[in-house]
Coordinates of C-alpha atoms and ligand atoms in Angstrom, one line a residue:
Chain A
M1 CA -1.1 0.2 30.6
K2 CA 2.6 0.1 30.1
Q3 CA 4.0 -3.3 28.8
V4 CA 7.4 -4.5 27.6
I5 CA 6.7 -6.2 24.4
E6 CA 8.5 -6.7 21.0
G7 CA 7.5 -4.8 17.8
N8 CA 5.5 -7.9 16.5
Q9 CA 3.4 -7.9 19.8
A10 CA 2.9 -4.2 19.5
V11 CA 1.3 -4.7 16.0
A12 CA -0.7 -7.7 17.1
I13 CA -2.2 -6.1 20.1
G14 CA -2.8 -2.8 18.1
A15 CA -4.6 -4.9 15.4
K16 CA -6.7 -6.7 18.0
L17 CA -7.8 -3.4 19.6
C18 CA -9.1 -2.3 16.2
R19 CA -11.5 -5.4 16.2
P20 CA -11.0 -6.8 12.6
K21 CA -13.4 -9.4 11.7
V22 CA -11.2 -11.4 9.4
I23 CA -7.5 -12.1 9.5
A24 CA -5.9 -14.1 6.8
S25 CA -2.4 -14.8 7.1
Y26 CA 0.6 -16.8 6.0
P27 CA 3.6 -16.7 8.1
I28 CA 7.0 -15.2 7.1
T29 CA 10.1 -14.3 9.1
P30 CA 10.3 -12.0 10.8
S31 CA 6.7 -11.2 11.0
T32 CA 5.3 -14.6 12.0
H33 CA 4.8 -13.7 15.6
I34 CA 2.1 -11.4 14.6
P35 CA -0.4 -14.0 13.0
E36 CA 0.8 -16.5 15.7
L37 CA -0.5 -13.9 18.4
I38 CA -3.6 -12.9 16.6
S39 CA -4.5 -16.7 16.2
E40 CA -4.1 -17.1 20.0
F41 CA -6.3 -14.0 20.4
V42 CA -9.0 -15.5 18.3
A43 CA -8.6 -19.1 19.9
N44 CA -8.9 -17.8 23.4
G45 CA -11.9 -15.5 22.7
E46 CA -10.0 -12.3 23.3
L47 CA -10.8 -11.3 19.6
D48 CA -14.2 -12.1 17.9
A49 CA -13.0 -12.8 14.4
E50 CA -12.4 -15.4 11.7
F51 CA -8.8 -16.4 11.3
I52 CA -8.1 -17.9 7.9
N53 CA -5.0 -20.1 7.3
V54 CA -4.0 -19.7 3.9
E55 CA -1.4 -21.2 1.7
S56 CA 0.4 -18.0 0.4
E57 CA 0.5 -14.3 0.8
H58 CA -1.2 -13.9 -2.4
S59 CA -4.1 -15.9 -0.9
A60 CA -3.8 -13.9 2.4
I61 CA -4.4 -10.6 0.8
S62 CA -7.0 -12.0 -1.5
A63 CA -8.9 -13.4 1.4
C64 CA -8.6 -10.1 3.1
L65 CA -9.8 -8.3 0.0
G66 CA -12.8 -10.7 -0.4
A67 CA -13.8 -10.3 3.3
Q68 CA -13.4 -6.6 3.2
A69 CA -15.5 -6.4 0.2
T70 CA -18.3 -8.0 2.1
G71 CA -18.1 -5.2 4.5
V72 CA -16.0 -6.0 7.4
R73 CA -12.6 -4.7 8.7
T74 CA -9.6 -7.0 7.8
F75 CA -5.9 -7.3 8.8
T76 CA -2.9 -9.3 7.7
A77 CA 0.8 -9.1 8.3
T78 CA 3.8 -10.0 6.1
G79 CA 7.1 -8.6 4.7
S80 CA 9.8 -9.2 2.0
Q81 CA 8.9 -11.9 -0.3
G82 CA 5.5 -12.2 1.1
L83 CA 4.7 -8.6 0.3
A84 CA 6.1 -9.1 -3.1
L85 CA 3.7 -11.9 -3.7
M86 CA 1.0 -9.7 -2.6
H87 CA 2.0 -7.2 -5.3
E88 CA -0.8 -7.9 -7.6
I89 CA -3.7 -7.9 -5.2
L90 CA -2.3 -4.7 -3.6
Y91 CA -3.3 -2.8 -6.7
V92 CA -6.5 -4.5 -6.8
A93 CA -7.4 -3.6 -3.2
A94 CA -6.4 -0.1 -3.9
G95 CA -8.6 0.1 -7.0
M96 CA -11.4 -1.3 -5.3
R97 CA -10.9 1.3 -2.5
L98 CA -11.1 -1.4 0.2
P99 CA -9.5 0.1 3.4
I100 CA -7.6 -3.0 4.4
V101 CA -4.7 -2.4 6.9
I102 CA -1.6 -4.6 7.0
S103 CA 1.6 -4.6 8.7
V104 CA 4.9 -5.0 6.9
A105 CA 8.0 -6.2 8.7
N106 CA 10.6 -4.5 6.4
R107 CA 13.0 -7.3 5.3
S108 CA 15.3 -7.3 2.4
L109 CA 14.4 -9.1 -0.8
S110 CA 16.1 -12.1 -2.4
A111 CA 18.6 -13.0 -4.0
P112 CA 20.7 -13.6 -2.2
L113 CA 18.3 -14.7 0.4
N114 CA 18.4 -12.5 3.5
I115 CA 16.0 -12.4 6.4
W116 CA 17.1 -9.0 7.8
G117 CA 16.1 -5.4 7.6
D118 CA 15.8 -2.8 4.8
N119 CA 12.8 -1.5 3.2
C120 CA 13.2 -2.3 -0.4
D121 CA 10.1 -4.4 0.0
T122 CA 7.8 -1.6 1.0
M123 CA 9.5 0.9 -1.4
A124 CA 8.7 -1.4 -4.3
E125 CA 5.0 -1.0 -3.4
R126 CA 5.1 2.9 -3.3
D127 CA 3.1 3.2 -6.6
S128 CA 0.4 0.6 -5.6
G129 CA -2.1 3.2 -4.1
W130 CA -1.6 2.2 -0.5
L131 CA -1.0 4.7 2.2
Q132 CA 2.3 4.1 4.0
F133 CA 3.2 4.7 7.5
H134 CA 6.7 3.9 9.0
S135 CA 7.5 3.3 12.7
E136 CA 10.5 4.2 14.6
R137 CA 9.6 2.4 17.8
N138 CA 7.3 -0.2 18.9
Q139 CA 4.9 2.3 20.4
D140 CA 4.6 3.9 16.8
A141 CA 3.7 0.4 15.4
L142 CA 0.8 0.1 17.8
D143 CA -0.4 3.7 17.5
L144 CA -0.1 3.8 13.6
V145 CA -2.0 0.7 13.1
I146 CA -5.1 2.2 15.1
Q147 CA -4.5 5.5 13.3
A148 CA -4.1 3.8 9.8
Y149 CA -7.5 2.3 10.1
K150 CA -9.1 5.6 11.0
I151 CA -7.5 7.4 8.0
A152 CA -8.0 4.5 5.5
E153 CA -11.7 4.2 6.5
N154 CA -12.6 7.9 6.3
K155 CA -15.2 8.3 3.6
E156 CA -13.2 10.9 1.7
V157 CA -10.1 8.5 1.6
L158 CA -11.2 4.8 1.4
L159 CA -7.6 3.5 0.5
P160 CA -5.8 0.6 1.9
A161 CA -2.9 1.3 4.3
M162 CA 0.5 -0.4 5.4
V163 CA 2.2 0.2 8.7
T164 CA 5.8 -0.9 8.7
I165 CA 8.2 -2.1 11.3
D166 CA 11.9 -2.8 10.7
A167 CA 12.9 -6.4 10.8
Y168 CA 14.5 -7.5 14.0
S169 CA 15.4 -3.9 15.2
L170 CA 11.7 -3.6 15.9
T171 CA 10.0 -7.0 15.3
H172 CA 12.1 -8.8 17.9
T173 CA 13.2 -6.0 20.2
Y174 CA 11.4 -5.4 23.4
E175 CA 10.6 -1.8 24.3
I176 CA 8.1 -0.3 26.7
V177 CA 4.8 0.4 25.1
D178 CA 1.8 2.1 26.4
V179 CA -1.1 0.0 25.5
P180 CA -4.4 1.7 25.5
S181 CA -7.5 0.1 26.7
Q182 CA -10.2 -1.3 24.5
E183 CA -12.6 1.4 25.6
E184 CA -10.2 4.1 24.7
V185 CA -9.6 2.6 21.2
D186 CA -13.3 1.9 20.7
A187 CA -14.1 5.6 21.4
F188 CA -11.5 6.6 18.9
L189 CA -12.2 4.0 16.2
P190 CA -15.9 3.1 15.9
G191 CA -16.8 -0.2 14.3
Y192 CA -16.4 -0.4 10.5
K193 CA -19.5 0.9 8.6
P194 CA -19.0 -0.1 4.9
L195 CA -20.2 2.9 3.0
H196 CA -19.5 1.6 -0.6
A197 CA -18.5 -2.0 -0.6
C198 CA -20.6 -4.7 1.2
L199 CA -22.4 -7.8 0.5
D200 CA -26.2 -7.0 0.7
P201 CA -28.5 -9.4 -1.2
E202 CA -31.1 -6.6 -1.3
N203 CA -28.8 -4.4 -3.2
P204 CA -26.5 -6.6 -5.3
I205 CA -23.4 -4.8 -6.8
T206 CA -20.4 -5.8 -8.9
Q207 CA -17.0 -4.7 -7.4
G208 CA -13.8 -3.8 -9.1
A209 CA -15.3 -4.7 -12.6
C210 CA -13.9 -4.0 -16.0
A211 CA -13.5 -0.3 -17.2
M212 CA -12.8 0.4 -20.7
P213 CA -10.4 3.1 -21.9
E214 CA -13.3 5.5 -21.7
D215 CA -13.5 5.1 -18.0
Y216 CA -10.4 3.7 -16.5
M217 CA -8.3 7.0 -16.2
E218 CA -11.1 8.5 -14.3
F219 CA -10.9 5.7 -11.6
K220 CA -7.1 6.3 -11.3
Y221 CA -7.7 10.2 -11.1
A222 CA -10.2 9.3 -8.3
Q223 CA -7.5 7.4 -6.3
Q224 CA -5.2 10.3 -6.8
K225 CA -7.7 12.7 -5.4
A226 CA -8.4 10.5 -2.5
M227 CA -4.5 10.5 -1.7
Q228 CA -4.5 14.1 -1.9
T229 CA -7.5 14.4 0.4
A230 CA -5.8 11.9 2.8
E231 CA -3.0 14.5 3.3
K232 CA -5.4 16.6 5.3
V233 CA -7.2 13.6 6.9
V234 CA -3.8 12.2 8.3
D235 CA -3.3 15.6 10.0
D236 CA -6.8 15.5 11.5
V237 CA -6.5 12.1 12.7
F238 CA -2.9 12.6 14.2
E239 CA -4.4 15.6 16.1
E240 CA -7.4 13.7 17.3
F241 CA -5.2 10.9 18.5
E242 CA -2.8 13.3 20.3
N243 CA -5.9 14.7 22.1
K244 CA -7.0 11.4 23.1
F245 CA -3.9 9.6 23.8
G246 CA -1.2 12.3 24.4
R247 CA 1.1 11.0 21.7
K248 CA 2.0 13.3 18.8
Y249 CA 2.5 12.0 15.3
R250 CA 3.5 14.0 12.4
K251 CA 4.1 13.2 8.7
I252 CA 7.7 14.7 9.1
E253 CA 9.1 14.9 12.5
P254 CA 11.8 17.5 12.9
Y255 CA 14.6 17.2 15.6
R256 CA 16.8 20.1 16.4
T257 CA 16.3 21.5 12.8
D258 CA 15.6 25.3 13.8
D259 CA 19.1 26.6 13.0
A260 CA 20.4 23.5 11.2
E261 CA 22.6 23.9 8.2
I262 CA 22.6 20.1 7.4
I263 CA 19.5 18.1 7.9
L264 CA 19.4 14.2 7.9
L265 CA 16.3 12.6 6.4
T266 CA 15.6 9.2 7.9
M267 CA 12.8 6.7 8.2
G268 CA 12.0 3.9 10.4
S269 CA 14.3 2.5 13.3
M270 CA 17.6 4.0 12.2
T271 CA 16.2 7.3 13.3
G272 CA 17.1 6.7 17.0
T273 CA 20.8 6.2 15.9
A274 CA 20.7 9.3 13.7
R275 CA 19.4 11.3 16.6
E276 CA 22.2 10.2 18.8
A277 CA 24.7 11.3 16.1
V278 CA 22.9 14.6 15.8
D279 CA 23.3 15.2 19.7
K280 CA 27.1 14.2 19.4
L281 CA 27.7 16.5 16.5
R282 CA 25.8 19.4 18.2
E283 CA 28.1 19.1 21.2
R284 CA 31.0 19.6 18.8
G285 CA 29.3 22.8 17.4
T286 CA 28.1 21.3 14.0
K287 CA 24.6 22.7 13.1
V288 CA 23.0 19.4 12.2
G289 CA 19.3 18.4 12.6
L290 CA 17.1 15.5 11.7
A291 CA 13.9 15.0 10.0
K292 CA 12.0 11.5 10.1
I293 CA 9.5 10.5 7.6
T294 CA 6.5 8.8 9.2
V295 CA 4.0 9.1 6.3
F296 CA 5.6 8.1 2.9
R297 CA 2.4 8.0 1.0
P298 CA 0.8 10.3 0.5
F299 CA 4.3 11.9 0.3
P300 CA 4.6 14.9 2.5
K301 CA 6.1 17.5 0.1
K302 CA 4.9 20.6 1.8
E303 CA 6.0 19.5 5.3
L304 CA 9.4 18.6 3.9
I305 CA 9.9 21.8 2.3
T306 CA 8.8 23.5 5.5
V307 CA 11.0 21.6 7.8
T308 CA 14.2 22.1 5.4
K309 CA 13.5 25.8 5.1
G310 CA 16.9 27.7 5.8
A311 CA 19.0 24.5 5.8
N312 CA 21.9 24.4 3.2
L313 CA 21.9 20.7 2.6
L314 CA 19.6 17.8 3.0
A315 CA 21.2 14.5 3.5
V316 CA 18.6 11.7 2.3
I317 CA 19.3 8.4 3.9
D318 CA 17.8 5.3 2.2
R319 CA 17.9 1.7 3.6
N320 CA 16.8 0.7 0.1
I321 CA 18.0 0.9 -3.4
S322 CA 16.2 1.5 -6.6
L323 CA 18.9 0.0 -8.8
G324 CA 20.0 2.0 -11.6
L325 CA 18.9 5.3 -9.9
G326 CA 19.6 5.6 -6.1
G327 CA 17.4 5.5 -3.0
A328 CA 13.7 5.5 -3.5
T329 CA 13.2 8.3 -0.8
F330 CA 15.9 10.4 -2.7
A331 CA 14.1 10.2 -5.8
D332 CA 10.7 11.3 -4.3
V333 CA 12.5 14.0 -2.1
S334 CA 14.3 15.3 -5.2
S335 CA 10.8 15.6 -7.0
A336 CA 9.4 17.4 -4.2
Y337 CA 11.8 20.3 -4.6
I338 CA 11.7 20.5 -8.3
N339 CA 9.8 23.7 -8.5
A340 CA 10.6 25.1 -5.0
A341 CA 12.2 28.6 -5.0
D342 CA 14.5 27.7 -2.2
R343 CA 16.2 24.2 -2.1
P344 CA 18.9 22.8 -0.3
L345 CA 21.7 20.8 -1.8
I346 CA 20.5 17.1 -1.8
L347 CA 22.8 14.2 -1.1
N348 CA 21.7 10.5 -0.9
T349 CA 23.4 7.9 1.2
I350 CA 22.6 4.2 0.9
L351 CA 23.3 2.1 3.9
G352 CA 22.0 -0.7 6.0
L353 CA 20.8 -2.9 3.3
G354 CA 20.2 -6.6 4.4
G355 CA 20.4 -5.9 8.0
R356 CA 23.7 -4.1 8.2
D357 CA 23.1 -1.9 11.3
P358 CA 23.4 1.7 10.6
T359 CA 25.8 3.2 13.3
V360 CA 26.3 6.6 14.9
E361 CA 29.7 6.7 13.1
N362 CA 27.8 6.1 9.7
F363 CA 25.6 9.2 10.2
C364 CA 28.8 11.2 11.4
E365 CA 30.5 10.3 8.2
I366 CA 27.5 11.3 6.2
V367 CA 27.6 14.9 8.0
D368 CA 31.5 15.0 7.2
R369 CA 30.7 14.4 3.6
S370 CA 27.9 17.0 3.7
K371 CA 30.3 19.5 5.0
E372 CA 32.8 18.9 2.1
V373 CA 30.0 19.3 -0.5
M374 CA 28.8 22.5 1.3
K375 CA 32.3 24.1 0.9
T376 CA 32.3 23.8 -2.8
G377 CA 28.5 24.0 -3.3
K378 CA 28.8 21.3 -5.9
V379 CA 27.3 17.8 -5.7
E380 CA 29.7 15.6 -7.7
R381 CA 28.2 12.3 -6.6
P382 CA 24.6 12.6 -5.5
V383 CA 24.4 9.0 -4.5
E384 CA 26.9 7.4 -2.2
W385 CA 27.0 3.9 -0.7
I386 CA 28.7 3.7 2.8
N387 CA 29.8 1.0 5.1
V388 CA 30.1 -1.3 2.0
R389 CA 33.2 -3.2 0.9
K390 CA 33.7 -1.6 -2.5
E391 CA 37.1 -3.2 -2.7
D392 CA 35.7 -6.5 -2.6
V393 CA 33.5 -6.0 -5.7
T394 CA 35.4 -6.4 -8.9
Chain B
M1 CA -34.7 -0.5 1.9
K2 CA -32.4 2.5 1.3
N3 CA -29.8 1.7 -1.1
P4 CA -26.6 1.7 1.1
F5 CA -24.3 2.4 -2.0
S6 CA -25.8 5.6 -3.3
H7 CA -25.1 7.9 -0.5
E8 CA -22.5 9.2 1.8
V9 CA -19.6 8.4 -0.4
K10 CA -18.5 11.2 -3.0
I11 CA -19.0 10.3 -6.4
V12 CA -16.6 11.9 -9.1
G13 CA -18.9 12.6 -11.9
K14 CA -20.4 9.2 -13.0
I15 CA -17.4 7.3 -11.5
T16 CA -18.3 5.3 -8.5
V17 CA -15.9 4.8 -5.7
G18 CA -13.9 1.4 -6.3
A19 CA -15.4 0.9 -9.7
R20 CA -18.7 -0.5 -8.3
I21 CA -21.5 -1.4 -10.7
T22 CA -24.8 -0.8 -8.8
Q23 CA -27.3 -1.7 -11.4
P24 CA -27.4 -5.4 -12.7
G25 CA -27.3 -6.3 -16.3
N26 CA -25.4 -3.2 -17.7
S27 CA -22.9 -5.2 -19.3
M28 CA -25.3 -5.0 -22.3
E29 CA -24.3 -1.4 -22.8
Y30 CA -20.6 -2.5 -23.5
K31 CA -20.7 -3.8 -27.1
T32 CA -17.6 -5.9 -27.3
G33 CA -18.1 -7.0 -31.0
S34 CA -15.5 -4.5 -32.3
W35 CA -12.7 -6.5 -30.5
R36 CA -13.3 -9.3 -33.0
S37 CA -10.7 -10.1 -35.9
Y38 CA -12.3 -13.4 -37.0
K39 CA -16.1 -13.7 -37.4
P40 CA -17.8 -17.1 -36.6
I41 CA -20.4 -17.9 -39.6
I42 CA -22.7 -20.9 -39.1
D43 CA -23.2 -23.1 -42.3
K44 CA -26.9 -23.8 -42.3
E45 CA -26.3 -27.0 -44.4
K46 CA -24.1 -28.6 -41.8
C47 CA -25.7 -27.3 -38.7
K48 CA -27.6 -30.1 -36.8
K49 CA -29.0 -27.6 -34.3
C50 CA -27.6 -29.5 -31.4
G51 CA -27.1 -26.2 -29.5
I52 CA -23.5 -27.3 -28.2
C53 CA -22.2 -23.8 -29.5
V54 CA -24.7 -22.0 -27.4
T55 CA -23.6 -23.6 -24.3
Y56 CA -19.9 -23.0 -24.9
C57 CA -20.0 -19.4 -26.1
P58 CA -18.3 -17.6 -23.1
D59 CA -19.9 -14.3 -24.0
A60 CA -23.4 -15.8 -24.2
S61 CA -23.6 -14.4 -27.7
I62 CA -25.3 -17.4 -29.5
K63 CA -29.1 -17.6 -29.0
R64 CA -31.1 -20.7 -29.6
T65 CA -34.0 -20.4 -31.9
E66 CA -36.5 -22.8 -33.6
D67 CA -34.1 -23.1 -36.5
I68 CA -30.2 -22.9 -36.4
P69 CA -28.7 -20.7 -33.7
V70 CA -28.1 -17.0 -34.2
I71 CA -24.9 -15.2 -33.4
D72 CA -25.1 -11.8 -31.9
Y73 CA -22.3 -10.0 -33.4
D74 CA -22.7 -7.0 -31.1
Y75 CA -21.1 -9.0 -28.4
C76 CA -19.2 -12.0 -30.1
K77 CA -15.4 -11.3 -29.6
G78 CA -14.4 -13.9 -32.2
C79 CA -12.7 -16.2 -29.7
G80 CA -13.4 -19.4 -32.0
I81 CA -14.5 -21.6 -29.2
C82 CA -17.9 -22.3 -31.0
A83 CA -16.0 -23.4 -34.3
I84 CA -13.7 -25.7 -32.1
E85 CA -16.6 -27.3 -30.2
C86 CA -19.1 -27.7 -33.0
P87 CA -19.2 -31.5 -33.6
S88 CA -20.4 -31.0 -37.2
H89 CA -17.6 -28.5 -38.1
A90 CA -20.5 -26.2 -39.1
I91 CA -18.8 -22.9 -38.0
I92 CA -16.0 -21.3 -39.9
M93 CA -14.1 -18.3 -38.6
K94 CA -13.8 -15.8 -41.4
P95 CA -11.2 -13.0 -41.1
E96 CA -12.8 -9.5 -40.4
V97 CA -11.3 -7.1 -43.0
Ligands
LIG1 S1 -16.5 -16.7 -31.6 FE1 -16.5 -17.0 -29.4 S2 -17.7 -15.2 -28.8 FE2 -18.2 -15.5 -30.9 S3 -20.0 -16.7 -30.9 FE3 -18.2 -18.1 -31.1 S4 -17.9 -18.7 -28.9 FE4 -19.1 -16.8 -28.8
LIG2 S1 -22.6 -26.7 -32.4 FE1 -22.6 -26.7 -34.6 S2 -24.2 -28.1 -35.1 FE2 -24.5 -27.6 -33.0 S3 -25.9 -25.9 -33.2 FE3 -24.0 -25.0 -33.0 S4 -23.4 -24.9 -35.3 FE4 -25.0 -26.1 -35.2

C-alpha cells in the first residue's frame, strides 16, 4: 500500500515488517522518530517484541548483541555520535558473526556540534566488518532494511548490516513509499533461525571468546571470506526482491552512463540532485552520466569497473572527509582501479559537510572542472572542496 | 538432542563461525603460565593455611590441600593478587628470569 511517510517512518515500518524480537535503542537526533515509532508498535501490540530503553548507544548495541546471541532477530537505530559510541561493540558483533541490522541516520560528527547531514559517521565504521547499504530515497530505506536481514542472516554470510538514511533530507522528508504487506515480507524473509549462535541449556557454548595469536588471524580471514561471499548473496537477494516486489536494487546503479565521458559517483540522497544536473548537462550536449553506490561494504569493485568502462573521467563525490587524505569513497574507489588495465582519470570532490545541501550547480561545477582536467589529461589537484568559504579560513 | 551448532554453518578448518567454543572446559588447553613475569612463592613457615589466596586467585590456579596450598604454574599469570591478599605476607613475588 502506498503511503506518504518520512524516512524515519520508512525505516521503522521496514524494521517492524521484519519482526525483530528485541529492539534496544537510545534516541539521537535525527533518528529519534525510529525508536519512538517502534516503541509505539510494541506498546499497541502491532509488534511482538521486547523494547529495551537503555542509557546509551553503547548499551543499545550491547543489548542487541546479547539478545541476538541468544538466537533472536534484533534491531536498533542511531547516527552520528551514537554510532561513534557504538564503535567498540560494532567490531564485537561482527567478530561474533551476529547478523544484527541497524539503521544509521547519517549526521556529521562533533566538533563543532552539528545535527545535519553528512556520512562521516558511517564511513568511520567501514572497517568494522559490517555490511553497508545506503539509501537514496525513503523507499530504499524500507526495502534495504528488509533485504539487509536476508543478506546478513544468510548462512554463508552471517555478518551484521547497517542501512543508512541521510539526516533530514531523508529522515524528516515525506515521500511516497510503497509499503509491502506483512504476508509478502514473511514470504520473503522467514523467521530467524539461529544456526550458530543461540542460548540452549542442552548445548552450552561460549561465544566470542579469547583467541590467541595462533588462532586470531583465522577468525579475521573467515570474516573477510564471508564479506566476499556476501558479494554474490547481495546480488541473489536483490534479484529475489525484484521478482517478488518489482523494485530493482543494484550495488552500483548507473544512470545515462552508456556513452558517458564523465561519470559522477554519488551515494545517498545527493544522487537525486546529481541526476537532475546530468539531465541538464545532457541537454547541452555534455556526455555525462552517473553511478550511485548502494552497497559500500562489501565494496563493489567489479561493478564499479564495469560501469565506468569507456569513461574518461570518474568524479567521486564525498559527503565525508578522511582528514589528511580526502573522501573515504575516493580512497576505496582509487584502490579498486589500482590493477585495472583501463582506468579513468579520478577526481574527488568534498561537498555537503554538516548539512550544506548539494545543489545542481555544485554538480555542474564538478563537471566543468572535470572537462578542464580532461583537456590536459593531468590531475593536478585530485581532491577539491567546493561550496566552501576558503577565504574565511586563514 | 541434535547439537544445533555443529551443522549447517560452514566451518573454516577448525575455526568456528563467530569464535564459538562448543566444548566446555577447554580453557585447560590454554596454558597461560608463560605470560608470567613474577612468580608467586609460598613461604611454608609463614603460611597459616587460611585459604584466602585460593579464593582470590582470578585464574583458579591455587589449589587447596591438606597442607599449604599449591600453585599451578601452568596457569598462574603472576598477577600478584595472592601476595597482596595473604594476611600473613607468606607469598613473595620473585622475578622470572
Ligand atoms: S599470582 Fe595471580 S594468578 Fe598467580 S597464583 Fe597468585 S593470584 Fe593466582
Ligand atoms: S593466604 Fe597466605 S596464609 Fe592463607 S593459605 Fe594463602 S599463602 Fe597461606
